[in-house]
């Protein structure tokens, strides 16, 4: 069974540029969540999408956005990159999210470096 | 807003010893996760705890949940080097939003 696939795995950008990260969830999973991991702030929730709708949003500026497609694949975009956006961006997928032992499975992450 | 406090943040222990990691959270949550992360790797799911008094065990790790005290514990029995990693607890809020603790870096020395 294929896991959660994130692309690209590594990327380097310069300040002011924008970046798009992609996440393909496990087949049959309809919920996709995004998290940012940095040494200083730890793991922080960015947003969650379910059936193409944003269901939850974390406390990040509007430069961070996302979307989900009809096949449940998700993308997140960061515009006008800042040095502080350098981080590991993790995507997690799950089947639904409302009840039960709903395991969130994480992808390998996309490591973004902003110079 | 849900806050999570994990302690200790760093744990160095000898092989064969037992220890417990504590996870306190500030508001009601109906589900709590424990994850493991190896250096440079992603998060690996260990346990999902759903109800008060829930206890789950896998190998040398055992997790429990006390929803009244808003406390979860991860107990390590007879530690081995392979358990060296960072461990995170994460109670769930709305939808699938998890609030992660700062993580406990575990180093098992032989």
Short mmCIF file of N, CA, C and O in Angstrom, two decimals, chain A residues 9-10 31 33 35 37 43 45 48 55-59 88 90 94 96-109 111, chain B residues 1 30-31 33 35 37 39-50 56 86 88 92-102:
data_model
loop_
_atom_site.label_atom_id
_atom_site.label_comp_id
_atom_site.label_asym_id
_atom_site.label_seq_id
_atom_site.Cartn_x
_atom_site.Cartn_y
_atom_site.Cartn_z
N UNK A 9 11.12 16.76 -2.53
CA UNK A 9 11.65 16.42 -1.20
C UNK A 9 12.54 17.53 -0.66
O UNK A 9 12.56 17.79 0.54
N UNK A 10 13.30 18.15 -1.54
CA UNK A 10 14.19 19.23 -1.13
C UNK A 10 14.09 20.35 -2.17
O UNK A 10 13.97 20.08 -3.37
N UNK A 31 -8.90 13.28 3.83
CA UNK A 31 -8.43 14.42 4.62
C UNK A 31 -6.92 14.58 4.44
O UNK A 31 -6.17 13.61 4.55
N UNK A 33 -3.78 17.16 5.80
CA UNK A 33 -3.37 18.24 6.69
C UNK A 33 -1.92 18.59 6.39
O UNK A 33 -1.15 17.73 5.97
N UNK A 35 1.61 20.55 8.03
CA UNK A 35 2.29 21.03 9.22
C UNK A 35 3.65 21.58 8.83
O UNK A 35 4.29 21.10 7.89
N UNK A 37 7.47 22.23 10.40
CA UNK A 37 8.36 21.87 11.50
C UNK A 37 9.65 22.67 11.42
O UNK A 37 10.35 22.61 10.41
N UNK A 43 6.47 21.66 15.72
CA UNK A 43 5.48 21.26 14.73
C UNK A 43 4.23 22.13 14.88
O UNK A 43 3.60 22.14 15.93
N UNK A 45 0.51 23.42 13.04
CA UNK A 45 -0.55 23.11 12.08
C UNK A 45 -0.75 24.29 11.13
O UNK A 45 -0.86 25.44 11.56
N UNK A 48 -6.04 22.15 7.07
CA UNK A 48 -6.56 20.83 6.74
C UNK A 48 -7.63 20.97 5.67
O UNK A 48 -8.45 21.89 5.71
N UNK A 55 -11.04 22.83 6.10
CA UNK A 55 -11.83 22.57 7.30
C UNK A 55 -11.26 23.26 8.53
O UNK A 55 -11.96 23.52 9.50
N UNK A 56 -9.95 23.52 8.49
CA UNK A 56 -9.28 24.12 9.64
C UNK A 56 -8.10 24.92 9.14
O UNK A 56 -7.49 24.56 8.13
N UNK A 57 -7.77 25.98 9.87
CA UNK A 57 -6.63 26.79 9.48
C UNK A 57 -5.86 27.16 10.73
O UNK A 57 -6.44 27.53 11.75
N UNK A 58 -4.53 27.11 10.63
CA UNK A 58 -3.68 27.49 11.76
C UNK A 58 -3.39 28.98 11.71
O UNK A 58 -3.93 29.73 10.89
N UNK A 59 -2.51 29.41 12.61
CA UNK A 59 -2.19 30.83 12.75
C UNK A 59 -0.99 31.22 11.90
O UNK A 59 0.07 31.55 12.42
N UNK A 88 10.79 22.12 7.46
CA UNK A 88 10.30 20.86 6.90
C UNK A 88 8.78 20.96 6.86
O UNK A 88 8.15 21.19 7.90
N UNK A 90 5.37 19.07 6.35
CA UNK A 90 4.85 17.71 6.41
C UNK A 90 3.38 17.68 6.06
O UNK A 90 2.61 18.52 6.50
N UNK A 94 -5.59 11.17 6.21
CA UNK A 94 -6.39 10.24 6.99
C UNK A 94 -7.71 10.00 6.26
O UNK A 94 -8.07 10.76 5.37
N UNK A 96 -11.03 9.95 7.34
CA UNK A 96 -12.11 10.93 7.52
C UNK A 96 -11.70 11.98 8.52
O UNK A 96 -11.26 13.05 8.19
N UNK A 97 -11.76 11.64 9.78
CA UNK A 97 -11.31 12.60 10.78
C UNK A 97 -12.33 12.89 11.84
O UNK A 97 -12.02 13.56 12.81
N UNK A 98 -13.56 12.43 11.67
CA UNK A 98 -14.58 12.82 12.63
C UNK A 98 -14.66 11.91 13.84
O UNK A 98 -15.06 12.32 14.90
N UNK A 99 -14.28 10.67 13.69
CA UNK A 99 -14.46 9.76 14.82
C UNK A 99 -13.56 8.55 14.67
O UNK A 99 -12.94 8.34 13.64
N UNK A 100 -13.49 7.79 15.72
CA UNK A 100 -12.75 6.53 15.66
C UNK A 100 -11.26 6.71 15.74
O UNK A 100 -10.74 7.82 15.86
N UNK A 101 -10.57 5.62 15.69
CA UNK A 101 -9.11 5.63 15.76
C UNK A 101 -8.57 6.04 14.40
O UNK A 101 -8.03 5.23 13.66
N UNK A 102 -8.72 7.28 14.08
CA UNK A 102 -8.38 7.79 12.76
C UNK A 102 -6.91 8.15 12.73
O UNK A 102 -6.52 9.22 13.18
N UNK A 103 -6.09 7.26 12.20
CA UNK A 103 -4.65 7.49 12.21
C UNK A 103 -4.28 8.49 11.13
O UNK A 103 -4.71 8.39 9.98
N UNK A 104 -3.48 9.47 11.49
CA UNK A 104 -2.92 10.40 10.52
C UNK A 104 -1.56 9.85 10.12
O UNK A 104 -0.67 9.69 10.96
N UNK A 105 -1.40 9.59 8.83
CA UNK A 105 -0.15 9.08 8.30
C UNK A 105 0.60 10.21 7.62
O UNK A 105 0.05 10.87 6.73
N UNK A 106 1.83 10.40 8.03
CA UNK A 106 2.63 11.51 7.51
C UNK A 106 3.50 11.07 6.34
O UNK A 106 3.99 9.93 6.29
N UNK A 107 3.70 12.02 5.41
CA UNK A 107 4.66 11.81 4.35
C UNK A 107 6.07 12.11 4.82
O UNK A 107 6.29 12.50 5.97
N UNK A 108 7.03 11.94 3.90
CA UNK A 108 8.44 12.14 4.24
C UNK A 108 8.80 13.61 4.39
O UNK A 108 9.82 13.94 4.98
N UNK A 109 7.96 14.49 3.86
CA UNK A 109 8.19 15.91 4.02
C UNK A 109 8.90 16.56 2.84
O UNK A 109 9.55 15.89 2.03
N UNK A 111 11.61 19.57 2.40
CA UNK A 111 12.50 20.47 3.15
C UNK A 111 12.80 21.69 2.29
O UNK A 111 13.46 21.60 1.26
N UNK B 1 -7.52 28.02 23.62
CA UNK B 1 -6.54 27.41 22.72
C UNK B 1 -5.81 26.28 23.45
O UNK B 1 -5.34 26.45 24.57
N UNK B 30 -10.66 14.71 22.37
CA UNK B 30 -11.26 13.38 22.31
C UNK B 30 -10.33 12.32 21.72
O UNK B 30 -10.72 11.17 21.55
N UNK B 31 -9.09 12.75 21.43
CA UNK B 31 -8.17 11.79 20.83
C UNK B 31 -6.76 12.30 21.04
O UNK B 31 -6.50 13.49 20.89
N UNK B 33 -2.57 11.39 20.12
CA UNK B 33 -1.64 10.60 19.33
C UNK B 33 -0.24 10.66 19.94
O UNK B 33 0.15 11.68 20.52
N UNK B 35 3.68 10.01 18.43
CA UNK B 35 4.47 9.79 17.23
C UNK B 35 5.94 9.68 17.60
O UNK B 35 6.39 10.25 18.60
N UNK B 37 9.86 10.24 15.84
CA UNK B 37 10.58 10.82 14.71
C UNK B 37 12.06 10.53 14.86
O UNK B 37 12.68 10.88 15.87
N UNK B 39 15.99 11.17 13.41
CA UNK B 39 16.64 12.35 12.81
C UNK B 39 16.53 12.39 11.30
O UNK B 39 16.82 11.41 10.61
N UNK B 40 16.07 13.51 10.78
CA UNK B 40 15.95 13.68 9.34
C UNK B 40 14.80 12.92 8.71
O UNK B 40 14.69 12.90 7.48
N UNK B 41 13.97 12.32 9.52
CA UNK B 41 12.87 11.50 8.98
C UNK B 41 11.52 12.13 9.31
O UNK B 41 11.43 13.14 10.01
N UNK B 42 10.48 11.49 8.82
CA UNK B 42 9.12 11.97 9.09
C UNK B 42 8.60 11.38 10.40
O UNK B 42 9.34 10.77 11.16
N UNK B 43 7.33 11.56 10.64
CA UNK B 43 6.69 11.10 11.86
C UNK B 43 6.07 9.72 11.66
O UNK B 43 5.34 9.50 10.70
N UNK B 44 6.35 8.85 12.59
CA UNK B 44 5.79 7.50 12.56
C UNK B 44 4.76 7.36 13.66
O UNK B 44 5.04 7.65 14.83
N UNK B 45 3.56 6.96 13.30
CA UNK B 45 2.50 6.82 14.29
C UNK B 45 2.78 5.65 15.24
O UNK B 45 3.11 4.55 14.79
N UNK B 46 2.65 5.90 16.53
CA UNK B 46 2.83 4.85 17.53
C UNK B 46 1.48 4.41 18.10
O UNK B 46 1.14 3.24 18.09
N UNK B 47 0.73 5.37 18.65
CA UNK B 47 -0.53 5.04 19.30
C UNK B 47 -1.57 6.12 19.04
O UNK B 47 -1.23 7.29 18.88
N UNK B 48 -2.84 5.68 19.02
CA UNK B 48 -3.97 6.60 19.06
C UNK B 48 -4.80 6.21 20.27
O UNK B 48 -5.23 5.07 20.38
N UNK B 49 -5.02 7.15 21.18
CA UNK B 49 -5.76 6.89 22.40
C UNK B 49 -7.07 7.65 22.34
O UNK B 49 -7.08 8.86 22.12
N UNK B 50 -8.18 6.93 22.54
CA UNK B 50 -9.48 7.52 22.31
C UNK B 50 -10.27 7.85 23.57
O UNK B 50 -11.09 8.77 23.55
N UNK B 56 -2.53 1.34 25.62
CA UNK B 56 -2.10 0.56 24.45
C UNK B 56 -0.62 0.22 24.60
O UNK B 56 0.16 1.03 25.11
N UNK B 86 13.02 10.98 18.79
CA UNK B 86 12.23 12.03 19.43
C UNK B 86 10.77 11.58 19.44
O UNK B 86 10.26 11.13 18.42
N UNK B 88 6.76 12.54 20.25
CA UNK B 88 5.81 13.64 20.34
C UNK B 88 4.45 13.12 20.77
O UNK B 88 3.99 12.08 20.29
N UNK B 92 -5.80 16.02 19.74
CA UNK B 92 -6.53 16.53 18.58
C UNK B 92 -7.55 17.58 18.99
O UNK B 92 -8.21 17.43 20.02
N UNK B 93 -7.67 18.63 18.20
CA UNK B 93 -8.77 19.59 18.41
C UNK B 93 -9.79 19.37 17.29
O UNK B 93 -10.12 18.25 16.97
N UNK B 94 -10.26 20.41 16.66
CA UNK B 94 -11.28 20.24 15.63
C UNK B 94 -10.76 19.55 14.39
O UNK B 94 -9.62 19.71 13.99
N UNK B 95 -11.66 18.81 13.73
CA UNK B 95 -11.26 18.12 12.51
C UNK B 95 -10.08 17.22 12.76
O UNK B 95 -10.09 16.40 13.66
N UNK B 96 -9.03 17.38 11.99
CA UNK B 96 -7.80 16.62 12.20
C UNK B 96 -6.65 17.52 12.63
O UNK B 96 -5.49 17.23 12.36
N UNK B 97 -6.95 18.61 13.30
CA UNK B 97 -5.90 19.49 13.77
C UNK B 97 -5.26 18.91 15.02
O UNK B 97 -5.92 18.72 16.04
N UNK B 98 -3.98 18.60 14.92
CA UNK B 98 -3.22 18.11 16.06
C UNK B 98 -2.36 19.25 16.61
O UNK B 98 -1.79 20.02 15.85
N UNK B 99 -2.28 19.31 17.94
CA UNK B 99 -1.40 20.26 18.59
C UNK B 99 -0.27 19.46 19.21
O UNK B 99 -0.49 18.67 20.14
N UNK B 100 0.93 19.65 18.71
CA UNK B 100 2.06 18.84 19.13
C UNK B 100 2.77 19.42 20.34
O UNK B 100 2.91 20.66 20.47
N UNK B 101 3.24 18.53 21.20
CA UNK B 101 4.16 18.94 22.24
C UNK B 101 5.52 19.24 21.62
O UNK B 101 5.74 19.00 20.43
N UNK B 102 6.42 19.74 22.46
CA UNK B 102 7.75 20.13 21.98
C UNK B 102 8.61 18.91 21.62
O UNK B 102 9.61 19.05 20.92
#
